[in-house]
PDB file of C-alpha atoms in Angstrom:
ATOM      1  CA  MET A   1     163.923  88.360  87.133  1.00 52.00           C
ATOM      2  CA  SER A   2     161.114  86.412  87.132  1.00 57.00           C
ATOM      3  CA  ALA A   3     157.498  86.232  86.013  1.00 59.00           C
ATOM      4  CA  VAL A   4     154.348  85.212  88.534  1.00 60.00           C
ATOM      5  CA  TRP A   5     151.699  83.244  85.581  1.00 59.00           C
ATOM      6  CA  GLU A   6     148.164  82.290  87.408  1.00 61.00           C
ATOM      7  CA  ALA A   7     146.262  79.888  85.434  1.00 54.00           C
ATOM      8  CA  ILE A   8     142.310  80.221  85.665  1.00 55.00           C
ATOM      9  CA  GLU A   9     140.028  77.806  85.401  1.00 53.00           C
ATOM     10  CA  HIS A  10     136.633  78.133  83.206  1.00 53.00           C
ATOM     11  CA  ASP A  11     133.245  76.301  83.493  1.00 53.00           C
ATOM     12  CA  VAL A  12     131.457  76.891  80.197  1.00 55.00           C
ATOM     13  CA  ARG A  13     128.309  75.537  80.263  1.00 61.00           C
ATOM     14  CA  ARG A  14     124.925  76.578  77.916  1.00 75.00           C
ATOM     15  CA  VAL A  15     122.029  77.865  79.672  1.00 89.00           C
ATOM     16  CA  LEU A  16     119.138  76.001  78.781  1.00 94.00           C
ATOM     17  CA  GLY A  17     116.534  79.531  79.302  1.00 96.00           C
ATOM     18  CA  ALA A  18     115.977  82.079  81.445  1.00 97.00           C
ATOM     19  CA  ILE A  19     112.844  83.104  83.243  1.00 98.00           C
ATOM     20  CA  GLU A  20     112.445  86.679  83.782  1.00 98.00           C
ATOM     21  CA  CYS A  21     109.509  87.339  86.818  1.00 98.00           C
ATOM     22  CA  VAL A  22     107.591  90.627  86.786  1.00 98.00           C
ATOM     23  CA  ASP A  23     105.111  92.379  88.581  1.00 97.00           C
ATOM     24  CA  GLY A  24     101.218  91.470  87.676  1.00 95.00           C
ATOM     25  CA  SER A  25      99.931  94.900  87.621  1.00 94.00           C
ATOM     26  CA  THR A  26     102.500  97.217  86.603  1.00 95.00           C
ATOM     27  CA  GLY A  27     105.115  94.963  83.583  1.00 95.00           C
ATOM     28  CA  ALA A  28     108.154  95.569  85.777  1.00 96.00           C
ATOM     29  CA  ARG A  29     110.832  93.279  86.635  1.00 97.00           C
ATOM     30  CA  ILE A  30     110.894  91.833  90.284  1.00 97.00           C
ATOM     31  CA  GLY A  31     114.625  93.105  91.489  1.00 94.00           C
ATOM     32  CA  ASN A  32     113.174  91.471  95.438  1.00 94.00           C
ATOM     33  CA  PRO A  33     115.179  87.393  95.715  1.00 96.00           C
ATOM     34  CA  LEU A  34     112.631  84.998  94.695  1.00 98.00           C
ATOM     35  CA  GLN A  35     112.386  80.736  94.501  1.00 98.00           C
ATOM     36  CA  LEU A  36     112.216  79.073  91.588  1.00 98.00           C
ATOM     37  CA  GLN A  37     111.912  75.110  92.001  1.00 97.00           C
ATOM     38  CA  ALA A  38     110.850  71.908  89.634  1.00 98.00           C
ATOM     39  CA  PRO A  39     112.197  68.965  89.343  1.00 96.00           C
ATOM     40  CA  ASP A  40     115.920  67.883  88.880  1.00 97.00           C
ATOM     41  CA  ALA A  41     116.609  71.433  87.647  1.00 97.00           C
ATOM     42  CA  ARG A  42     118.511  74.262  89.061  1.00 96.00           C
ATOM     43  CA  PHE A  43     117.917  77.905  89.030  1.00 97.00           C
ATOM     44  CA  VAL A  44     120.710  80.468  89.206  1.00 96.00           C
ATOM     45  CA  ARG A  45     119.696  84.221  89.728  1.00 96.00           C
ATOM     46  CA  ASN A  46     122.015  86.259  87.616  1.00 94.00           C
ATOM     47  CA  VAL A  47     123.229  89.747  88.086  1.00 92.00           C
ATOM     48  CA  SER A  48     120.068  91.648  85.832  1.00 93.00           C
ATOM     49  CA  GLY A  49     117.579  89.620  88.067  1.00 96.00           C
ATOM     50  CA  LEU A  50     117.147  87.126  85.710  1.00 97.00           C
ATOM     51  CA  TYR A  51     116.091  83.087  86.609  1.00 98.00           C
ATOM     52  CA  ALA A  52     119.283  81.147  84.152  1.00 96.00           C
ATOM     53  CA  LEU A  53     117.793  77.821  83.652  1.00 97.00           C
ATOM     54  CA  VAL A  54     121.678  75.875  83.377  1.00 94.00           C
ATOM     55  CA  SER A  55     120.857  72.315  84.399  1.00 94.00           C
ATOM     56  CA  TRP A  56     118.167  69.526  83.980  1.00 96.00           C
ATOM     57  CA  THR A  57     118.259  65.957  84.119  1.00 95.00           C
ATOM     58  CA  PRO A  58     115.817  65.621  80.003  1.00 94.00           C
ATOM     59  CA  LEU A  59     118.888  67.645  78.792  1.00 94.00           C
ATOM     60  CA  ALA A  60     121.852  66.979  80.349  1.00 91.00           C
ATOM     61  CA  ALA A  61     123.710  66.924  77.315  1.00 88.00           C
ATOM     62  CA  HIS A  62     122.034  70.030  75.956  1.00 84.00           C
ATOM     63  CA  ALA A  63     124.018  71.586  78.631  1.00 74.00           C
ATOM     64  CA  ASP A  64     127.572  70.383  78.179  1.00 73.00           C
ATOM     65  CA  THR A  65     127.722  71.609  74.942  1.00 74.00           C
ATOM     66  CA  PHE A  66     128.277  75.362  73.334  1.00 65.00           C
ATOM     67  CA  ALA A  67     128.667  75.278  69.813  1.00 67.00           C
ATOM     68  CA  THR A  68     125.866  72.338  68.138  1.00 76.00           C
ATOM     69  CA  PRO A  69     123.208  71.490  70.942  1.00 79.00           C
ATOM     70  CA  PRO A  70     121.519  68.276  70.184  1.00 85.00           C
ATOM     71  CA  ALA A  71     119.285  67.428  67.486  1.00 84.00           C
ATOM     72  CA  THR A  72     116.814  65.366  69.670  1.00 89.00           C
ATOM     73  CA  PRO A  73     114.459  66.348  71.543  1.00 94.00           C
ATOM     74  CA  ALA A  74     112.339  68.871  68.962  1.00 94.00           C
ATOM     75  CA  ILE A  75     112.517  72.211  69.855  1.00 94.00           C
ATOM     76  CA  GLY A  76     109.339  72.840  72.197  1.00 95.00           C
ATOM     77  CA  SER A  77     108.551  69.488  72.431  1.00 96.00           C
ATOM     78  CA  GLN A  78     109.314  68.956  76.846  1.00 96.00           C
ATOM     79  CA  VAL A  79     107.862  70.681  79.580  1.00 97.00           C
ATOM     80  CA  LEU A  80     109.250  72.348  82.678  1.00 97.00           C
ATOM     81  CA  ASP A  81     106.682  72.921  85.403  1.00 97.00           C
ATOM     82  CA  VAL A  82     108.364  75.433  87.377  1.00 98.00           C
ATOM     83  CA  ARG A  83     107.035  76.866  91.329  1.00 98.00           C
ATOM     84  CA  ILE A  84     107.517  80.116  91.703  1.00 98.00           C
ATOM     85  CA  THR A  85     107.121  82.242  95.187  1.00 97.00           C
ATOM     86  CA  ASP A  86     108.298  85.094  96.899  1.00 97.00           C
ATOM     87  CA  PRO A  87     109.690  84.909 100.620  1.00 96.00           C
ATOM     88  CA  SER A  88     109.256  87.956 100.877  1.00 95.00           C
ATOM     89  CA  GLY A  89     105.098  87.068 100.335  1.00 93.00           C
ATOM     90  CA  LEU A  90     104.740  90.739  98.046  1.00 95.00           C
ATOM     91  CA  TYR A  91     103.447  88.204  95.057  1.00 95.00           C
ATOM     92  CA  VAL A  92     101.043  84.984  95.433  1.00 94.00           C
ATOM     93  CA  PRO A  93     103.519  82.042  94.132  1.00 96.00           C
ATOM     94  CA  ARG A  94     102.098  80.770  90.884  1.00 96.00           C
ATOM     95  CA  ASP A  95     103.290  77.672  88.803  1.00 97.00           C
ATOM     96  CA  ALA A  96     104.709  78.443  84.922  1.00 97.00           C
ATOM     97  CA  ARG A  97     105.192  76.157  82.357  1.00 97.00           C
ATOM     98  CA  MET A  98     108.394  76.586  80.352  1.00 97.00           C
ATOM     99  CA  LEU A  99     108.342  74.687  76.714  1.00 97.00           C
ATOM    100  CA  LEU A 100     112.398  73.443  76.017  1.00 96.00           C
ATOM    101  CA  PRO A 101     114.675  73.306  74.869  1.00 95.00           C
ATOM    102  CA  ARG A 102     114.863  76.950  73.683  1.00 95.00           C
ATOM    103  CA  ASP A 103     115.682  77.965  69.899  1.00 94.00           C
ATOM    104  CA  PRO A 104     119.235  77.970  69.647  1.00 91.00           C
ATOM    105  CA  ASP A 105     119.609  80.025  66.005  1.00 91.00           C
ATOM    106  CA  PRO A 106     120.205  83.649  66.508  1.00 92.00           C
ATOM    107  CA  ALA A 107     118.077  84.243  63.480  1.00 94.00           C
ATOM    108  CA  ASN A 108     115.157  83.895  65.828  1.00 94.00           C
ATOM    109  CA  ALA A 109     116.381  86.137  68.594  1.00 94.00           C
ATOM    110  CA  ALA A 110     113.437  88.175  68.288  1.00 93.00           C
ATOM    111  CA  LEU A 111     110.426  84.781  68.921  1.00 94.00           C
ATOM    112  CA  PRO A 112     109.553  83.737  71.950  1.00 91.00           C
ATOM    113  CA  GLY A 113     110.572  80.643  71.871  1.00 94.00           C
ATOM    114  CA  SER A 114     114.177  81.973  70.968  1.00 96.00           C
ATOM    115  CA  LEU A 115     116.458  80.579  73.868  1.00 94.00           C
ATOM    116  CA  PHE A 116     118.049  84.017  73.845  1.00 94.00           C
ATOM    117  CA  ARG A 117     114.842  85.329  74.625  1.00 96.00           C
ATOM    118  CA  PRO A 118     114.027  85.432  78.500  1.00 97.00           C
ATOM    119  CA  GLN A 119     110.908  83.703  79.550  1.00 97.00           C
ATOM    120  CA  ARG A 120     108.428  86.569  81.182  1.00 97.00           C
ATOM    121  CA  VAL A 121     106.863  85.293  84.002  1.00 98.00           C
ATOM    122  CA  PRO A 122     103.560  87.444  85.893  1.00 97.00           C
ATOM    123  CA  LEU A 123     103.272  87.325  89.517  1.00 97.00           C
ATOM    124  CA  MET A 124     100.003  89.011  90.751  1.00 95.00           C
ATOM    125  CA  ARG A 125     100.116  91.243  94.130  1.00 93.00           C
ATOM    126  CA  SER A 126      99.228  89.848  97.449  1.00 91.00           C
ATOM    127  CA  ALA A 127      97.065  91.471  99.847  1.00 86.00           C
ATOM    128  CA  MET A 128     100.774  92.396 101.144  1.00 88.00           C
ATOM    129  CA  ALA A 129     101.856  94.467  98.474  1.00 91.00           C
ATOM    130  CA  PRO A 130     101.528  98.393  98.323  1.00 92.00           C
ATOM    131  CA  LEU A 131      99.135  99.785  96.169  1.00 92.00           C
ATOM    132  CA  GLY A 132      99.504 102.767  94.102  1.00 91.00           C
ATOM    133  CA  HIS A 133      97.897 106.063  94.349  1.00 88.00           C
ATOM    134  CA  ASN A 134      96.323 106.236  91.728  1.00 90.00           C
ATOM    135  CA  TRP A 135      95.262 102.578  91.204  1.00 95.00           C
ATOM    136  CA  SER A 136      91.367 101.434  91.005  1.00 96.00           C
ATOM    137  CA  THR A 137      91.418  98.808  92.930  1.00 96.00           C
ATOM    138  CA  LEU A 138      88.565  95.710  93.208  1.00 97.00           C
ATOM    139  CA  PHE A 139      88.739  93.478  96.800  1.00 96.00           C
ATOM    140  CA  VAL A 140      87.184  90.699  95.391  1.00 97.00           C
ATOM    141  CA  ASN A 141      84.951  88.007  97.273  1.00 97.00           C
ATOM    142  CA  VAL A 142      84.924  84.463  95.419  1.00 97.00           C
ATOM    143  CA  SER A 143      82.913  81.718  97.428  1.00 97.00           C
ATOM    144  CA  ALA A 144      80.482  79.111  96.159  1.00 97.00           C
ATOM    145  CA  ALA A 145      76.093  79.347  96.989  1.00 95.00           C
ATOM    146  CA  ASN A 146      77.179  77.959 100.458  1.00 96.00           C
ATOM    147  CA  GLY A 147      79.852  80.178 101.591  1.00 96.00           C
ATOM    148  CA  ASP A 148      82.719  78.233 101.121  1.00 98.00           C
ATOM    149  CA  ALA A 149      85.764  80.009 100.478  1.00 98.00           C
ATOM    150  CA  LEU A 150      86.946  79.651  96.759  1.00 97.00           C
ATOM    151  CA  GLY A 151      90.814  79.370  96.720  1.00 96.00           C
ATOM    152  CA  GLY A 152      92.819  79.856  93.938  1.00 96.00           C
ATOM    153  CA  ALA A 153      90.199  81.070  91.089  1.00 96.00           C
ATOM    154  CA  LEU A 154      91.724  82.873  88.723  1.00 96.00           C
ATOM    155  CA  ILE A 155      89.905  86.611  88.111  1.00 97.00           C
ATOM    156  CA  ASP A 156      90.700  88.647  85.258  1.00 97.00           C
ATOM    157  CA  VAL A 157      89.185  92.373  84.397  1.00 97.00           C
ATOM    158  CA  PHE A 158      88.975  93.655  80.701  1.00 97.00           C
ATOM    159  CA  ASP A 159      87.945  96.973  78.992  1.00 95.00           C
ATOM    160  CA  ALA A 160      85.234  97.561  76.915  1.00 93.00           C
ATOM    161  CA  GLY A 161      87.113  96.060  74.078  1.00 94.00           C
ATOM    162  CA  ALA A 162      87.704  92.414  75.453  1.00 95.00           C
ATOM    163  CA  GLN A 163      91.333  93.826  76.378  1.00 95.00           C
ATOM    164  CA  LEU A 164      93.217  92.106  79.561  1.00 96.00           C
ATOM    165  CA  LEU A 165      93.151  95.276  81.923  1.00 96.00           C
ATOM    166  CA  ALA A 166      93.810  93.082  85.306  1.00 96.00           C
ATOM    167  CA  ARG A 167      94.629  89.444  86.854  1.00 96.00           C
ATOM    168  CA  GLY A 168      93.679  88.303  89.965  1.00 95.00           C
ATOM    169  CA  VAL A 169      93.754  84.580  92.023  1.00 96.00           C
ATOM    170  CA  SER A 170      92.128  84.445  95.029  1.00 96.00           C
ATOM    171  CA  ASP A 171      94.097  83.158  98.374  1.00 95.00           C
ATOM    172  CA  TRP A 172      92.457  80.665 100.299  1.00 95.00           C
ATOM    173  CA  ARG A 173      90.135  83.000 101.693  1.00 96.00           C
ATOM    174  CA  GLY A 174      89.047  83.634  98.922  1.00 96.00           C
ATOM    175  CA  GLU A 175      90.348  86.880  98.783  1.00 96.00           C
ATOM    176  CA  CYS A 176      92.017  88.994  95.771  1.00 96.00           C
ATOM    177  CA  VAL A 177      93.284  92.685  96.273  1.00 94.00           C
ATOM    178  CA  LEU A 178      93.027  93.402  92.641  1.00 95.00           C
ATOM    179  CA  PRO A 179      95.038  96.847  91.687  1.00 96.00           C
ATOM    180  CA  VAL A 180      93.922  98.209  87.569  1.00 96.00           C
ATOM    181  CA  VAL A 181      97.197 100.586  86.878  1.00 94.00           C
ATOM    182  CA  GLY A 182      96.675 103.042  83.938  1.00 89.00           C
ATOM    183  CA  ILE A 183      92.860 104.650  84.627  1.00 87.00           C
ATOM    184  CA  PRO A 184      93.267 107.455  83.920  1.00 85.00           C
ATOM    185  CA  VAL A 185      91.749 110.597  86.222  1.00 77.00           C
ATOM    186  CA  THR A 186      89.571 112.035  83.299  1.00 66.00           C
ATOM    187  CA  THR A 187      89.229 110.766  79.887  1.00 57.00           C
ATOM    188  CA  TRP A 188      86.625 111.356  76.935  1.00 57.00           C
ATOM    189  CA  GLY A 189      83.241 110.142  76.469  1.00 56.00           C
ATOM    190  CA  ASP A 190      82.011 107.696  73.545  1.00 56.00           C
ATOM    191  CA  GLY A 191      78.595 109.475  73.158  1.00 57.00           C
ATOM    192  CA  GLU A 192      78.131 111.596  70.273  1.00 59.00           C
ATOM    193  CA  ASP A 193      77.783 114.768  72.534  1.00 56.00           C
ATOM    194  CA  ALA A 194      80.840 113.128  74.239  1.00 54.00           C
ATOM    195  CA  VAL A 195      81.885 115.313  77.926  1.00 52.00           C
ATOM    196  CA  VAL A 196      85.198 114.222  79.846  1.00 55.00           C
ATOM    197  CA  VAL A 197      84.098 111.138  82.516  1.00 62.00           C
ATOM    198  CA  ASP A 198      85.893 109.520  85.554  1.00 75.00           C
ATOM    199  CA  ARG A 199      85.453 106.360  84.723  1.00 86.00           C
ATOM    200  CA  VAL A 200      86.123 103.600  82.909  1.00 91.00           C
ATOM    201  CA  PRO A 201      83.501 100.355  82.203  1.00 95.00           C
ATOM    202  CA  ALA A 202      85.374  97.300  82.526  1.00 97.00           C
ATOM    203  CA  THR A 203      84.401  93.665  83.084  1.00 97.00           C
ATOM    204  CA  VAL A 204      84.569  91.004  85.793  1.00 97.00           C
ATOM    205  CA  ARG A 205      85.396  87.281  84.698  1.00 96.00           C
ATOM    206  CA  ALA A 206      86.430  84.740  87.374  1.00 97.00           C
ATOM    207  CA  ARG A 207      87.346  80.972  87.185  1.00 96.00           C
ATOM    208  CA  TRP A 208      87.659  78.263  89.857  1.00 96.00           C
ATOM    209  CA  PRO A 209      89.973  75.512  88.482  1.00 95.00           C
ATOM    210  CA  GLY A 210      88.760  72.977  90.706  1.00 92.00           C
ATOM    211  CA  THR A 211      90.883  69.829  92.725  1.00 89.00           C
ATOM    212  CA  VAL A 212      93.252  72.629  91.767  1.00 92.00           C
ATOM    213  CA  GLY A 213      91.858  75.189  93.987  1.00 95.00           C
ATOM    214  CA  THR A 214      90.492  74.924  97.879  1.00 96.00           C
ATOM    215  CA  ARG A 215      87.978  75.091  99.145  1.00 97.00           C
ATOM    216  CA  VAL A 216      87.558  75.901 103.033  1.00 98.00           C
ATOM    217  CA  ALA A 217      84.147  76.767 104.788  1.00 98.00           C
ATOM    218  CA  GLN A 218      83.243  80.200 106.465  1.00 96.00           C
ATOM    219  CA  ASP A 219      84.073  78.426 110.155  1.00 97.00           C
ATOM    220  CA  LEU A 220      87.628  77.474 108.931  1.00 98.00           C
ATOM    221  CA  VAL A 221      87.673  80.256 107.687  1.00 97.00           C
ATOM    222  CA  ALA A 222      87.126  82.137 110.508  1.00 97.00           C
ATOM    223  CA  ALA A 223      88.770  81.088 112.848  1.00 97.00           C
ATOM    224  CA  GLY A 224      92.332  81.601 111.139  1.00 96.00           C
ATOM    225  CA  ARG A 225      92.360  77.628 109.796  1.00 97.00           C
ATOM    226  CA  PRO A 226      94.190  77.203 106.370  1.00 96.00           C
ATOM    227  CA  PRO A 227      93.904  73.824 104.785  1.00 96.00           C
ATOM    228  CA  ALA A 228      96.611  72.071 104.272  1.00 96.00           C
ATOM    229  CA  ARG A 229      97.581  73.001 100.460  1.00 94.00           C
ATOM    230  CA  LEU A 230      97.480  76.157  99.597  1.00 93.00           C
ATOM    231  CA  PRO A 231      95.573  76.892  96.725  1.00 94.00           C
ATOM    232  CA  ILE A 232      98.984  77.506  93.940  1.00 95.00           C
ATOM    233  CA  ILE A 233      97.945  77.688  90.154  1.00 95.00           C
ATOM    234  CA  ASP A 234      99.576  78.733  86.774  1.00 96.00           C
ATOM    235  CA  PRO A 235      96.995  81.018  85.330  1.00 95.00           C
ATOM    236  CA  ASP A 236      98.214  80.658  82.163  1.00 93.00           C
ATOM    237  CA  ASN A 237      97.283  76.836  81.941  1.00 92.00           C
ATOM    238  CA  LEU A 238      94.255  76.130  83.762  1.00 89.00           C
ATOM    239  CA  PRO A 239      93.129  72.092  84.259  1.00 84.00           C
ATOM    240  CA  ALA A 240      91.248  71.065  80.702  1.00 78.00           C
ATOM    241  CA  VAL A 241      89.233  68.052  83.239  1.00 71.00           C
ATOM    242  CA  PRO A 242      87.607  69.077  84.312  1.00 82.00           C
ATOM    243  CA  ALA A 243      87.054  72.205  83.670  1.00 84.00           C
ATOM    244  CA  PRO A 244      87.215  75.428  85.019  1.00 90.00           C
ATOM    245  CA  VAL A 245      84.158  76.382  87.024  1.00 94.00           C
ATOM    246  CA  ALA A 246      83.418  80.483  85.539  1.00 94.00           C
ATOM    247  CA  ALA A 247      81.037  83.083  86.455  1.00 92.00           C
ATOM    248  CA  ALA A 248      78.468  84.581  85.388  1.00 93.00           C
ATOM    249  CA  PRO A 249      80.924  88.151  83.637  1.00 95.00           C
ATOM    250  CA  ILE A 250      79.891  91.403  86.059  1.00 96.00           C
ATOM    251  CA  ASP A 251      79.771  94.289  84.419  1.00 97.00           C
ATOM    252  CA  ILE A 252      82.184  97.133  87.007  1.00 97.00           C
ATOM    253  CA  GLN A 253      83.106 100.970  86.240  1.00 96.00           C
ATOM    254  CA  LEU A 254      86.992 101.344  87.337  1.00 96.00           C
ATOM    255  CA  THR A 255      87.319 104.843  88.721  1.00 93.00           C
ATOM    256  CA  ALA A 256      91.799 106.477  89.392  1.00 92.00           C
ATOM    257  CA  GLY A 257      92.215 106.439  92.752  1.00 92.00           C
ATOM    258  CA  ARG A 258      89.653 104.326  94.093  1.00 94.00           C
ATOM    259  CA  ALA A 259      88.967 100.781  95.609  1.00 95.00           C
ATOM    260  CA  GLN A 260      85.729  99.012  95.523  1.00 96.00           C
ATOM    261  CA  SER A 261      85.156  95.697  96.755  1.00 97.00           C
ATOM    262  CA  LEU A 262      82.766  92.920  94.731  1.00 96.00           C
ATOM    263  CA  ARG A 263      81.606  89.283  96.135  1.00 96.00           C
ATOM    264  CA  VAL A 264      81.769  86.268  93.132  1.00 96.00           C
ATOM    265  CA  VAL A 265      79.416  84.015  93.754  1.00 96.00           C
ATOM    266  CA  LEU A 266      80.463  80.607  91.735  1.00 95.00           C
ATOM    267  CA  ALA A 267      77.651  77.322  90.883  1.00 93.00           C
ATOM    268  CA  VAL A 268      80.661  74.912  91.833  1.00 92.00           C
ATOM    269  CA  PRO A 269      78.670  71.017  92.302  1.00 84.00           C
TER     270      PRO A 269
END
């Protein structure tokens, strides 16, 4: 009687963190494969659709140890800038920032900076993405006073209680398709003699990040000639210098299943 032994080689490495890319309109995890790029870093997409950071040169010692991670650098003291793009074009490219190393203490697993929690990164839908039947949709055009298209402008929609309802980013043409999900078909009014209404008040705010964005003359937009560098921003970390140029808030009414157009003019230098 003879026995056959099979040796299996194991490569055990510490994952440095993970990113969960979600739809900025619905909050659902994005199922189609995305591309994540960062200097001296490598991401691997797992079967759950999370993007695990398996290596980053400044944390090489962390990746090679499992039981006891190094004490330095301090938790959250290092910044990794990640660019996220969707090859299908359904989502607008964006930058995101990871603070590393993540907290490896299991007792802190419920905290946002924990190694055991993926970092949620919302991606905004592009003009190519499908829209829901009952969604309220804004077609926003962002421009300078002279008509130049402003790309990379961050557009936020807030309800009457200042809660963020939706967020979008203008493309190089200054255009943004901004779906607002969850607007009820009918709701109760706020007056003393409240009645059923089908409109929800909201406020639109727009900010353009200056040199991080793009400014394209209207004749070039009409000719379909994009700039050499497309506008890609981190909506959660707009540059502090120079300060983003903001437009005055615009009050609107949102209705389920209805689309409306909105022009935003920014007083850029």
